[in-house]
Coordinates of C-alpha atoms in Angstrom, one line a residue:
M1 CA -19.5 -45.3 88.7
E2 CA -17.5 -45.5 91.8
R3 CA -17.7 -48.0 94.5
K4 CA -16.0 -47.9 98.0
M5 CA -16.2 -49.2 101.6
V6 CA -16.6 -46.8 104.5
P7 CA -15.0 -47.4 107.8
N8 CA -18.3 -48.3 109.6
G9 CA -19.2 -51.0 107.3
Y10 CA -21.9 -49.3 105.0
L11 CA -21.8 -49.6 101.4
S12 CA -21.3 -46.1 99.5
F13 CA -22.5 -46.2 95.9
E14 CA -23.4 -43.6 93.1
D15 CA -24.3 -44.6 90.0
E16 CA -23.7 -41.7 88.0
Q17 CA -25.5 -42.8 84.9
F18 CA -28.7 -43.8 86.6
I19 CA -30.0 -40.0 86.8
E20 CA -29.5 -39.9 82.6
S21 CA -30.8 -42.9 81.7
S22 CA -33.9 -42.4 83.5
V23 CA -34.6 -39.0 82.5
A24 CA -34.5 -40.4 79.2
K25 CA -36.7 -43.0 79.8
L26 CA -39.1 -40.6 81.4
N27 CA -39.4 -38.5 78.5
A28 CA -39.8 -41.7 76.2
L29 CA -42.6 -42.8 78.1
R30 CA -44.2 -39.2 77.7
K31 CA -44.0 -39.0 74.0
S32 CA -45.0 -43.2 73.8
G33 CA -47.8 -42.0 76.2
Q34 CA -47.1 -44.6 79.0
F35 CA -48.2 -44.2 82.4
C36 CA -49.3 -40.6 81.8
D37 CA -51.6 -39.3 84.0
V38 CA -52.5 -35.6 82.6
K39 CA -53.8 -34.4 79.3
L40 CA -52.8 -30.7 78.0
Q41 CA -55.2 -29.4 75.7
V42 CA -53.0 -26.7 74.1
C43 CA -55.5 -24.8 71.1
G44 CA -56.9 -27.8 70.2
H45 CA -53.5 -30.0 70.5
E46 CA -53.6 -32.8 73.1
M47 CA -50.3 -33.4 74.9
L48 CA -49.7 -36.3 77.6
A49 CA -47.4 -36.2 80.5
H50 CA -47.0 -37.1 84.1
R51 CA -48.1 -35.2 86.8
A52 CA -45.5 -35.5 89.4
V53 CA -42.8 -34.4 86.8
L54 CA -45.3 -31.4 85.7
A55 CA -46.0 -30.3 89.7
C56 CA -42.1 -30.4 90.4
C57 CA -41.3 -28.1 87.3
S58 CA -44.4 -26.1 87.3
P59 CA -45.7 -23.9 90.3
F60 CA -49.1 -23.1 88.6
L61 CA -49.7 -27.0 87.6
F62 CA -49.0 -28.0 90.9
E63 CA -51.6 -25.8 92.6
I64 CA -54.3 -27.1 89.7
F65 CA -53.1 -30.9 90.7
N66 CA -53.1 -30.1 94.4
N67 CA -56.6 -29.0 94.1
D68 CA -58.2 -31.5 91.4
N69 CA -60.3 -34.0 93.0
E70 CA -59.8 -36.1 90.4
T71 CA -56.8 -38.1 92.5
L72 CA -56.9 -41.2 90.3
G73 CA -57.3 -41.4 86.3
M74 CA -56.1 -38.3 83.8
S75 CA -56.4 -34.9 84.5
H76 CA -57.5 -32.3 81.8
V77 CA -55.7 -29.0 81.8
K78 CA -57.0 -26.6 79.2
F79 CA -55.0 -23.7 77.6
D80 CA -56.2 -21.4 74.8
D81 CA -54.0 -18.9 74.9
L82 CA -50.5 -20.7 74.6
N83 CA -48.2 -21.5 71.7
P84 CA -48.3 -25.7 71.3
D85 CA -45.0 -25.8 69.9
A86 CA -43.8 -23.4 73.1
V87 CA -45.4 -25.9 75.3
E88 CA -43.7 -28.7 74.2
V89 CA -40.3 -27.2 74.6
L90 CA -41.3 -26.6 78.3
L91 CA -42.3 -30.3 78.4
N92 CA -39.1 -31.5 77.0
Y93 CA -37.2 -29.3 80.1
A94 CA -39.3 -30.7 82.3
Y95 CA -38.5 -34.0 81.7
T96 CA -34.5 -33.5 80.4
S97 CA -33.5 -29.8 82.1
Q98 CA -32.5 -28.9 78.5
L99 CA -34.1 -26.0 76.6
K100 CA -34.1 -25.8 73.2
A101 CA -36.1 -23.4 71.1
E102 CA -35.8 -21.6 67.8
T103 CA -35.3 -18.0 68.1
E104 CA -38.5 -17.2 66.3
L105 CA -40.2 -19.6 69.3
V106 CA -38.1 -17.7 72.5
K107 CA -41.2 -15.0 73.0
D108 CA -43.9 -17.7 72.9
V109 CA -42.0 -19.8 75.0
Y110 CA -41.5 -17.0 77.6
S111 CA -45.1 -16.4 77.6
A112 CA -45.7 -20.1 78.5
A113 CA -43.1 -19.9 80.8
K114 CA -44.7 -16.9 82.5
K115 CA -48.1 -18.3 82.5
L116 CA -46.9 -22.2 84.4
K117 CA -45.0 -19.3 86.8
I118 CA -41.3 -21.4 85.6
D119 CA -39.4 -18.7 86.2
R120 CA -35.8 -20.3 85.7
V121 CA -37.2 -20.5 82.0
K122 CA -38.7 -17.1 81.6
Q123 CA -35.4 -15.2 83.0
V124 CA -33.3 -17.4 80.3
C125 CA -36.1 -16.5 77.1
G126 CA -35.7 -13.1 78.9
D127 CA -31.8 -12.6 78.8
Y128 CA -31.7 -14.5 75.4
L129 CA -34.1 -12.0 73.8
L130 CA -31.8 -9.4 75.1
S131 CA -28.9 -10.9 73.7
K132 CA -30.6 -10.4 70.1
M133 CA -32.5 -7.2 70.6
D134 CA -30.8 -4.2 68.3
V135 CA -32.0 -1.1 67.1
Q136 CA -34.3 -2.5 64.9
S137 CA -36.3 -4.5 67.1
C138 CA -35.7 -3.0 70.5
I139 CA -39.5 -1.2 70.3
S140 CA -41.0 -4.4 69.5
Y141 CA -39.0 -6.3 72.2
R142 CA -40.4 -3.5 74.5
N143 CA -43.7 -3.7 74.1
F144 CA -43.9 -7.3 73.9
V145 CA -42.0 -7.0 77.5
N146 CA -44.6 -4.6 78.8
A147 CA -47.3 -6.6 78.4
M148 CA -45.4 -9.5 79.9
G149 CA -45.1 -6.9 82.3
D150 CA -41.5 -7.7 83.2
W151 CA -39.9 -4.8 84.9
R152 CA -36.6 -6.2 84.9
L153 CA -36.0 -6.8 81.4
L154 CA -38.1 -3.4 80.4
S155 CA -35.4 -1.1 82.8
K156 CA -32.7 -2.6 80.5
I157 CA -34.2 -2.4 77.5
D158 CA -35.1 1.3 78.5
G159 CA -31.0 1.8 79.3
Y160 CA -30.3 0.6 75.7
I161 CA -33.2 2.8 74.0
Q162 CA -31.4 5.7 76.3
E163 CA -28.1 5.2 74.2
H164 CA -29.1 4.4 71.2
L165 CA -32.2 6.8 70.6
L166 CA -31.1 8.9 67.4
E167 CA -30.3 5.5 65.7
I168 CA -33.7 3.9 67.2
S169 CA -35.4 7.2 65.9
E170 CA -34.8 6.2 62.2
Q171 CA -36.2 2.5 62.2
D172 CA -39.8 1.9 60.9
D173 CA -41.5 0.7 64.4
F174 CA -40.5 4.1 65.5
L175 CA -41.7 6.1 62.6
K176 CA -44.9 4.3 63.3
L177 CA -45.4 5.3 66.8
P178 CA -48.3 7.7 68.1
R179 CA -46.5 10.9 68.0
L180 CA -47.2 14.3 69.9
K181 CA -46.2 17.6 68.5
L182 CA -45.3 20.6 70.4
E183 CA -44.3 23.9 69.2
I184 CA -42.6 25.7 72.5
M185 CA -41.6 29.5 72.5
I186 CA -39.7 31.2 74.3
E187 CA -39.2 34.8 75.3
E188 CA -36.1 37.0 74.6
N189 CA -32.9 36.2 76.6
V190 CA -34.6 32.9 78.2
S191 CA -33.4 29.3 78.0
L192 CA -35.8 25.9 78.7
P193 CA -35.0 23.9 82.0
S194 CA -32.7 21.3 81.5
N195 CA -33.9 18.0 79.5
G196 CA -35.6 16.1 82.1
K197 CA -37.1 19.0 83.8
L198 CA -38.7 20.0 80.5
Y199 CA -40.5 17.2 79.6
T200 CA -41.3 16.4 83.4
K201 CA -43.1 19.3 82.4
V202 CA -44.9 18.9 79.3
I203 CA -46.1 15.6 80.7
N204 CA -47.7 17.7 83.5
W205 CA -49.1 19.6 80.8
V206 CA -50.8 16.5 79.4
Q207 CA -52.2 14.9 82.6
R208 CA -53.8 18.1 83.1
S209 CA -55.4 18.3 79.7
I210 CA -56.5 14.7 80.1
W211 CA -57.8 14.8 83.2
E212 CA -58.5 18.4 84.6
H213 CA -60.5 18.9 81.1
G214 CA -61.5 15.8 79.5
E215 CA -59.1 15.8 76.4
S216 CA -57.9 12.2 74.9
L217 CA -54.4 11.9 74.5
E218 CA -55.7 11.2 70.6
S219 CA -57.0 14.6 70.0
L220 CA -53.8 16.2 71.6
M221 CA -52.2 14.2 68.8
D222 CA -54.3 15.2 66.0
E223 CA -52.3 18.8 65.4
V224 CA -49.4 20.2 66.6
Q225 CA -49.8 22.2 70.1
T226 CA -48.2 25.5 71.1
L227 CA -46.6 26.3 74.1
Y228 CA -45.3 29.1 75.6
Y229 CA -42.7 28.9 78.2
S230 CA -41.9 32.6 79.6
A231 CA -39.5 34.2 81.5
D232 CA -41.7 33.5 85.1
H233 CA -41.3 29.7 84.2
K234 CA -44.8 29.4 83.4
L235 CA -46.0 27.2 80.4
L236 CA -48.8 28.4 78.7
D237 CA -51.1 26.9 76.3
G238 CA -51.2 28.3 73.2
N239 CA -54.6 28.3 73.1
V240 CA -55.5 31.0 75.5
L241 CA -55.9 33.9 73.3
G242 CA -59.5 34.5 74.2
G243 CA -61.8 32.3 75.2
H244 CA -62.5 30.7 78.8
N245 CA -59.2 30.0 80.4
D246 CA -58.4 28.6 83.3
I247 CA -55.3 29.2 85.6
F248 CA -54.0 26.8 88.0
A249 CA -50.8 26.1 89.4
D250 CA -48.9 21.9 89.2
E251 CA -47.0 20.6 92.1
D252 CA -43.6 22.3 90.9
G253 CA -44.7 25.8 91.1
I254 CA -45.6 25.6 87.4
Q255 CA -48.3 27.9 86.2
L256 CA -50.5 26.1 83.6
V257 CA -53.4 27.9 81.3
Q258 CA -55.8 26.0 79.8
K259 CA -58.4 26.8 77.2
K260 CA -61.6 25.6 77.4
S261 CA -64.2 25.4 74.6
P262 CA -67.9 26.9 75.6
R263 CA -68.6 23.1 75.8
E264 CA -66.2 22.6 77.8
S265 CA -67.0 25.6 80.0
D266 CA -70.2 24.2 81.3
T267 CA -70.2 22.5 84.0
R268 CA -68.4 19.1 83.6
H269 CA -68.6 16.6 86.2
M270 CA -65.3 14.3 86.5
S271 CA -65.7 11.2 88.5
S272 CA -63.2 10.7 91.4
S273 CA -61.9 7.8 92.9
S274 CA -62.1 6.7 96.7
S275 CA -58.6 8.7 97.4
G276 CA -60.1 11.9 96.0
T277 CA -57.8 11.6 92.5
L278 CA -59.1 12.7 89.7
S279 CA -60.6 9.8 86.9
P280 CA -59.2 10.0 83.4
S281 CA -61.8 11.0 81.0
G282 CA -63.4 7.4 79.8
F283 CA -62.2 5.4 82.5
P284 CA -64.0 4.6 85.5
A285 CA -62.8 5.8 88.7
Q286 CA -61.6 2.3 90.1
N287 CA -59.4 1.9 87.3
P288 CA -55.8 2.0 88.2
K289 CA -53.7 4.9 87.0
Y290 CA -51.8 4.1 83.5
E291 CA -48.5 4.7 83.3
W292 CA -46.6 7.8 82.5
K293 CA -42.8 7.9 82.1
I294 CA -39.8 9.4 80.5
I295 CA -37.8 6.6 78.4
A296 CA -35.1 8.7 76.9
S297 CA -34.6 12.2 74.7
E298 CA -32.1 13.7 72.3
K299 CA -31.3 16.8 70.7
K300 CA -31.7 16.4 67.0
T301 CA -30.8 19.7 65.7
K302 CA -30.5 23.5 67.2
K303 CA -34.8 23.8 67.2
T304 CA -35.7 20.3 67.4
Y305 CA -36.0 17.8 70.2
L306 CA -37.7 13.9 70.5
C307 CA -38.3 11.8 73.4
L308 CA -39.8 8.7 73.9
A309 CA -42.2 8.3 76.5
V310 CA -45.4 6.6 77.9
L311 CA -48.1 8.5 78.2
N312 CA -51.3 6.8 80.2
S313 CA -50.0 3.5 79.0
T314 CA -49.2 4.4 75.1
L315 CA -46.0 4.1 74.0
C316 CA -45.2 7.2 71.9
V317 CA -42.8 10.0 70.6
I318 CA -43.3 13.9 72.2
F319 CA -41.5 16.0 69.1
L320 CA -40.9 19.7 70.1
H321 CA -40.0 22.4 67.6
G322 CA -38.5 25.8 68.4
R323 CA -40.8 28.1 66.1
N324 CA -39.7 31.1 65.3
T325 CA -42.8 33.3 63.7
P326 CA -43.8 35.9 66.9
L327 CA -46.8 36.0 67.9
S328 CA -49.4 37.9 70.4
S329 CA -48.7 36.9 74.0
P330 CA -51.2 35.8 76.1
S331 CA -52.4 38.4 78.8
S332 CA -50.5 36.4 81.3
T333 CA -47.2 37.0 79.9
P334 CA -47.4 40.7 78.3
R335 CA -43.9 40.8 76.9
L336 CA -43.9 40.3 73.2
M337 CA -41.4 37.3 72.0
K338 CA -38.5 38.7 70.1
S339 CA -36.3 35.7 69.7
L340 CA -37.8 32.5 69.4
S341 CA -35.2 29.6 69.8
L342 CA -34.5 26.2 71.2
E343 CA -31.5 26.6 72.7
I344 CA -31.2 23.5 75.3
P345 CA -28.1 22.8 77.5
P346 CA -26.3 20.1 76.7
D347 CA -27.8 16.9 78.0
D348 CA -26.2 15.6 80.8
S349 CA -25.9 11.7 80.6
N350 CA -26.7 11.4 84.2
D351 CA -29.7 13.1 83.3
K352 CA -32.2 9.8 83.2
P353 CA -34.7 8.5 85.1
M354 CA -33.2 6.7 88.7
T355 CA -33.2 3.0 88.0
P356 CA -36.7 2.0 89.8
M357 CA -36.7 -0.5 92.6
H358 CA -37.7 -4.7 90.6
Y359 CA -40.9 -4.5 92.6
A360 CA -43.6 -1.9 93.3
R361 CA -43.8 -1.8 97.0
S362 CA -46.4 0.2 99.1
G363 CA -46.1 0.0 102.9
L364 CA -42.8 -1.2 102.8
G365 CA -39.7 -0.6 105.5
T366 CA -36.4 1.5 104.2
A367 CA -33.2 2.3 106.2
E368 CA -30.0 3.5 105.6
L369 CA -27.2 0.8 105.7
N370 CA -23.6 1.3 104.6
G371 CA -24.3 4.5 102.6
K372 CA -27.2 2.4 100.5
L373 CA -30.7 2.4 100.4
I374 CA -32.6 -1.0 101.6
A375 CA -36.2 -1.4 100.9
A376 CA -37.8 -4.6 102.4
G377 CA -41.4 -5.7 101.9
G378 CA -44.4 -4.1 101.2
Y379 CA -47.6 -4.7 99.3
N380 CA -47.2 -5.3 95.4
R381 CA -51.1 -5.3 94.9
E382 CA -52.3 -7.9 96.6
E383 CA -49.1 -9.7 97.3
C384 CA -47.1 -9.5 100.4
L385 CA -43.2 -9.4 99.8
R386 CA -40.4 -10.4 101.3
T387 CA -38.3 -9.6 98.8
V388 CA -35.1 -6.9 99.8
E389 CA -33.4 -4.8 97.3
C390 CA -30.3 -2.3 97.7
Y391 CA -29.9 0.7 96.3
D392 CA -26.4 1.8 95.6
P393 CA -26.8 5.7 94.5
E394 CA -23.4 5.8 92.9
N395 CA -23.7 3.2 90.8
D396 CA -27.6 3.9 90.2
T397 CA -28.5 -0.1 90.5
W398 CA -30.7 -2.0 92.4
T399 CA -29.4 -5.7 94.0
F400 CA -31.0 -8.3 96.0
L401 CA -30.4 -9.1 99.6
S402 CA -31.6 -12.2 101.1
P403 CA -35.1 -12.1 101.4
M404 CA -37.0 -11.8 105.2
K405 CA -38.6 -15.0 106.3
T406 CA -41.7 -13.6 106.5
P407 CA -43.6 -11.5 104.2
R408 CA -44.6 -8.3 105.7
A409 CA -45.9 -5.1 105.0
R410 CA -47.0 -1.9 107.1
F411 CA -43.9 -1.9 108.8
Q412 CA -41.2 0.1 110.0
M413 CA -37.3 -0.7 109.5
A414 CA -34.4 0.8 111.9
V415 CA -30.6 0.1 112.3
L416 CA -29.3 -1.0 115.5
M417 CA -25.8 -1.7 116.0
G418 CA -25.2 -2.4 112.6
D419 CA -28.0 -5.1 111.7
L420 CA -31.6 -3.8 110.4
Y421 CA -34.7 -4.8 112.7
V422 CA -38.1 -5.3 111.2
V423 CA -40.7 -6.3 113.8
G424 CA -44.7 -6.4 113.4
G425 CA -46.7 -5.7 110.5
S426 CA -49.4 -7.4 108.5
N427 CA -48.1 -10.8 106.3
G428 CA -51.5 -10.2 104.2
H429 CA -53.5 -12.8 105.3
S430 CA -54.0 -12.2 109.2
D431 CA -54.0 -8.2 110.3
D432 CA -51.4 -8.0 112.5
L433 CA -48.0 -9.7 113.7
S434 CA -45.9 -10.2 116.7
C435 CA -42.8 -11.7 115.1
G436 CA -39.6 -9.9 114.4
E437 CA -36.2 -10.7 112.5
K438 CA -32.8 -9.6 112.8
Y439 CA -30.8 -9.1 109.2
D440 CA -26.8 -9.5 109.6
P441 CA -25.5 -7.2 106.7
T442 CA -21.9 -9.4 107.0
A443 CA -23.6 -12.9 106.3
N444 CA -26.5 -11.6 104.4
T445 CA -29.0 -13.8 106.6
W446 CA -32.0 -12.9 108.8
T447 CA -32.7 -14.4 112.3
P448 CA -35.8 -14.5 114.4
V449 CA -35.9 -11.9 117.3
P450 CA -38.1 -12.3 120.3
E451 CA -41.5 -12.1 119.6
L452 CA -43.5 -8.6 120.9
R453 CA -45.5 -8.9 123.5
T454 CA -48.9 -8.2 121.4
N455 CA -49.5 -8.1 117.7
R456 CA -48.8 -5.0 116.1
C457 CA -49.8 -3.4 112.4
N458 CA -48.9 0.0 111.2
A459 CA -46.6 0.6 114.0
G460 CA -43.7 3.0 114.2
V461 CA -40.4 1.8 115.0
C462 CA -37.0 3.5 116.3
A463 CA -33.8 2.7 117.6
L464 CA -32.6 5.2 120.0
I465 CA -30.1 4.7 123.1
G466 CA -28.7 1.4 121.9
K467 CA -32.2 0.0 122.2
L468 CA -35.2 -0.7 119.7
F469 CA -38.9 1.1 120.2
I470 CA -41.8 0.1 118.4
V471 CA -44.4 2.6 119.4
G472 CA -48.5 3.1 118.6
G473 CA -49.6 1.3 115.4
S474 CA -53.5 -0.3 115.0
D475 CA -55.6 -2.4 117.6
P476 CA -56.3 -6.2 116.4
Y477 CA -59.5 -5.2 114.6
G478 CA -57.5 -2.2 113.0
Q479 CA -59.7 0.5 113.9
K480 CA -58.3 2.7 116.3
G481 CA -54.4 3.4 117.1
L482 CA -52.7 2.5 120.4
K483 CA -50.7 4.3 123.1
N484 CA -48.8 1.6 123.9
C485 CA -44.5 1.7 123.4
D486 CA -42.2 -0.9 124.2
V487 CA -38.6 -1.5 124.3
F488 CA -36.6 -4.0 123.2
D489 CA -32.6 -4.3 124.7
P490 CA -30.6 -6.3 122.3
L491 CA -28.3 -7.1 125.3
T492 CA -31.4 -8.7 127.6
K493 CA -33.0 -9.8 124.3
A494 CA -36.4 -8.6 126.1
W495 CA -39.1 -6.4 125.2
T496 CA -40.4 -4.4 128.0
S497 CA -43.2 -1.7 128.0
C498 CA -42.3 2.6 128.4
A499 CA -44.1 5.6 128.8
S500 CA -47.6 5.7 126.6
L501 CA -48.4 8.3 124.0
N502 CA -50.2 11.1 124.8
I503 CA -52.5 10.6 121.9
R504 CA -53.6 7.2 120.1
R505 CA -51.8 6.9 117.0
H506 CA -51.3 4.5 113.8
Q507 CA -49.6 5.1 110.5
S508 CA -47.3 7.7 112.2
A509 CA -43.7 8.4 111.1
V510 CA -41.0 7.7 113.6
C511 CA -37.5 8.5 113.7
E512 CA -34.6 9.9 116.1
L513 CA -32.8 13.2 116.5
D514 CA -30.6 14.4 119.0
N515 CA -31.2 11.5 121.3
H516 CA -35.2 11.9 121.2
M517 CA -37.7 10.0 119.7
Y518 CA -40.4 12.0 117.4
I519 CA -44.1 10.2 116.7
I520 CA -45.5 12.6 113.8
G521 CA -48.7 12.5 112.9
G522 CA -50.8 9.4 112.0
A523 CA -54.2 8.6 112.4
E524 CA -56.4 8.3 116.2
S525 CA -59.1 6.1 114.3
W526 CA -59.1 7.4 110.6
N527 CA -58.8 10.7 111.3
C528 CA -55.5 12.0 110.3
L529 CA -53.1 13.9 112.9
S530 CA -51.2 17.0 112.2
S531 CA -49.6 16.8 116.3
V532 CA -46.1 15.6 117.0
E533 CA -44.7 13.7 120.3
R534 CA -41.7 14.1 121.3
Y535 CA -39.9 11.0 123.7
N536 CA -37.2 11.9 126.3
P537 CA -35.3 8.4 127.1
E538 CA -33.9 10.1 129.9
N539 CA -37.1 10.8 132.2
D540 CA -39.0 8.3 130.0
T541 CA -42.0 11.0 128.8
W542 CA -43.7 12.3 125.9
T543 CA -44.1 15.7 125.0
L544 CA -46.3 17.4 122.2
V545 CA -44.5 19.8 120.2
A546 CA -45.4 21.9 117.2
P547 CA -47.8 20.2 114.9
M548 CA -47.4 19.9 111.6
N549 CA -49.2 22.3 108.8
V550 CA -50.9 19.3 106.9
A551 CA -52.5 16.4 109.0
R552 CA -51.4 13.2 107.5
R553 CA -51.1 9.2 108.3
A554 CA -48.8 6.8 106.3
A555 CA -46.2 9.6 105.7
G556 CA -42.6 9.1 105.6
V557 CA -39.8 10.9 107.5
A558 CA -36.2 11.0 107.1
V559 CA -33.7 13.2 108.8
F560 CA -31.1 15.6 107.7
N561 CA -28.8 18.1 108.6
G562 CA -30.4 18.0 112.2
K563 CA -34.0 18.5 111.0
L564 CA -37.0 16.3 110.0
Y565 CA -38.3 16.3 106.8
V566 CA -41.8 14.6 106.5
G567 CA -43.1 13.9 103.0
G568 CA -46.0 12.4 101.3
G569 CA -48.8 10.5 102.9
F570 CA -52.7 10.5 103.2
D571 CA -54.6 13.2 104.5
G572 CA -58.1 11.6 104.2
S573 CA -59.2 11.8 100.6
H574 CA -55.7 12.2 99.0
A575 CA -52.2 10.9 98.3
L576 CA -50.4 13.6 99.2
S577 CA -47.1 15.0 97.4
C578 CA -46.3 18.0 99.9
V579 CA -43.3 17.7 101.9
E580 CA -42.6 20.1 105.5
S581 CA -39.4 20.3 107.6
Y582 CA -39.0 20.6 111.1
D583 CA -36.3 22.3 113.0
P584 CA -36.2 21.7 116.6
A585 CA -34.2 24.7 117.8
K586 CA -37.4 26.6 116.7
N587 CA -39.6 24.5 117.3
E588 CA -41.5 25.3 113.9
W589 CA -42.4 23.8 110.6
K590 CA -42.3 24.8 107.3
M591 CA -42.9 23.7 103.6
V592 CA -40.8 23.0 101.3
A593 CA -40.5 21.4 97.7
S594 CA -43.4 19.1 97.2
M595 CA -42.4 15.6 95.5
S596 CA -43.0 15.4 91.9
S597 CA -45.4 12.2 93.0
P598 CA -48.1 11.9 95.4
R599 CA -47.1 8.8 97.6
S600 CA -48.6 7.6 100.8
N601 CA -46.8 4.9 102.6
A602 CA -43.7 5.2 100.9
G603 CA -40.0 4.7 102.2
V604 CA -38.2 8.3 103.1
V605 CA -34.3 8.1 104.0
A606 CA -31.6 9.9 104.0
V607 CA -28.1 8.7 102.2
G608 CA -25.2 10.5 101.8
N609 CA -26.6 14.4 100.9
Y610 CA -29.7 13.5 99.7
I611 CA -33.2 12.2 100.6
F612 CA -34.6 9.8 98.8
S613 CA -38.5 8.6 98.3
A614 CA -39.1 5.2 97.1
G615 CA -42.6 3.3 96.4
G616 CA -45.9 4.1 97.8
F617 CA -49.0 4.5 96.7
D618 CA -50.2 7.6 94.5
G619 CA -54.0 7.1 95.0
N620 CA -54.3 4.7 92.0
E621 CA -51.0 2.3 91.7
F622 CA -48.2 0.8 93.7
L623 CA -44.7 2.6 92.6
N624 CA -41.6 1.0 92.1
D625 CA -39.7 4.3 91.0
L626 CA -37.1 6.6 93.1
E627 CA -36.7 10.5 93.4
V628 CA -34.7 12.6 94.9
Y629 CA -34.4 15.9 97.4
N630 CA -31.3 17.9 97.2
A631 CA -31.5 20.2 100.1
S632 CA -29.4 23.2 98.6
L633 CA -32.0 23.2 95.9
D634 CA -34.7 22.7 97.7
E635 CA -36.0 20.6 94.5
W636 CA -37.4 17.0 94.2
S637 CA -36.8 15.0 91.3
P638 CA -36.9 11.6 89.8
Y639 CA -33.4 11.9 87.6
T640 CA -30.1 10.4 88.4
K641 CA -28.7 14.3 87.9
M642 CA -30.1 15.5 91.0
C643 CA -27.6 13.5 93.2
R644 CA -24.5 14.7 91.4
S645 CA -25.6 18.7 91.5

């Protein structure tokens, strides 16, 4: 206890025991039911508390109380899906700031904290669970965390599994997982691709089997599936001997051959989503696509390999075995297999999926800043985000930066004089914004910049000749594109107009190359464009240059080695994975390797010697993952090893 006089004559007094004693008394009042004005009914158990205390602790309950017409008298809140003991732990925390729970109760406390949106408790419980995790429990922990949708914990658990897969594979929980058993046969003097690429091709085969041919994952697991990997890099179904075959190529150029039974050879009508993507058999087209992911893989013996993966949202094991019995080759692979082995190159510790963002994001802003990738805002399902994440390619880590002041999506980000600028976009509640803000990386702070002359959403933003340009965008009703182009001078802090585009555009890709600005594709109303315009700041004119091979809107663009790389987007019916490159010296576009996943409204940006594509929408779900393009190999990959090639 301290008492002192200050020069202005005021008495300053602080009672250090008051808060502690008041908190203890409040909790005693709760337990005795005195002055309580809310009754929680948790699975038949009644718990009394004070609205004001719970509202300060739980945003979920704050919303309920705020909308409760019964401002006087007792409020009633009912929960049928929470553990009463876990709720009691949270009530004690709300009144005392102390969190105490037996280890076996922590999962239930986590679930209750998630429901009540008490994020600090959820984080503490999650970290505690991680500290208790071992090879025996990690699979059950992963199932729990996946059900909770906690991507932060999930990435850490998957990292643990990657390091301890062989030990984990001996545990009961692992052995009980559903298993996809594959026999892979290769031709003489042919070796399989690297571990990561091999499993990517296997997952592509599973997806085709389910989506194109109506197989179920369970039926694929019923028996051993035989695949052939030939010298010309074809992955062939072992059932192609006789029968009716379909031959098609996947996005990596790997040719897949799939047998259809006579029943399947008849007309099979597969449902399509609004984006034109095939829907898995048995699920309505409007359902989100289920998760597909490689978690970890290991070579067990010379001829056996195992992989833990998520297939169609099912955690399962893929088991590969080298079969050494010669078989007749299918007609599309004429040579007879003589030597059947599974000589897979040693696994590289870097050959693992790149760490995903903490949040799935579509319509995000991305930029390169000080050798790192910045991802800001965007949509995460129904929510518009303020959060900003920074990816370090060297360490494969994401960290949070200070969040933007305004949630926004459908905007682009640019670097001007060492600062990040975001302007316009949508906040999820109104069609478009006029506000903007600037990020100072030294202070890690965002400050407002002068508002745009008009509201703009889906506009292109670019730094050029020391100024910031905003180009095109949606009209106030979002039905057609704009021709308007405005420029911001950071010295005068004022927006002025410059030459208008030749064609109305919104959802275009915009970038700077050789002191010129390019606006690429987009849509005039909802019709996708392939046309490209180039702006010359010296004479304030826009000129049409060679069009792209593919009309697309909501694509991403990166500048690398003097060329433009435009990837993904939407063609009016499908999310795209294809990528093309523009050479300004030749004024021509050519197709390059496709991304491993379709992506519209993704962030595409060059960082160091590589091009990264982050987030976006694949036609069914919002994405939080990364993939990287190596121009020297002309290859996209979701694996960290690509960044070391």
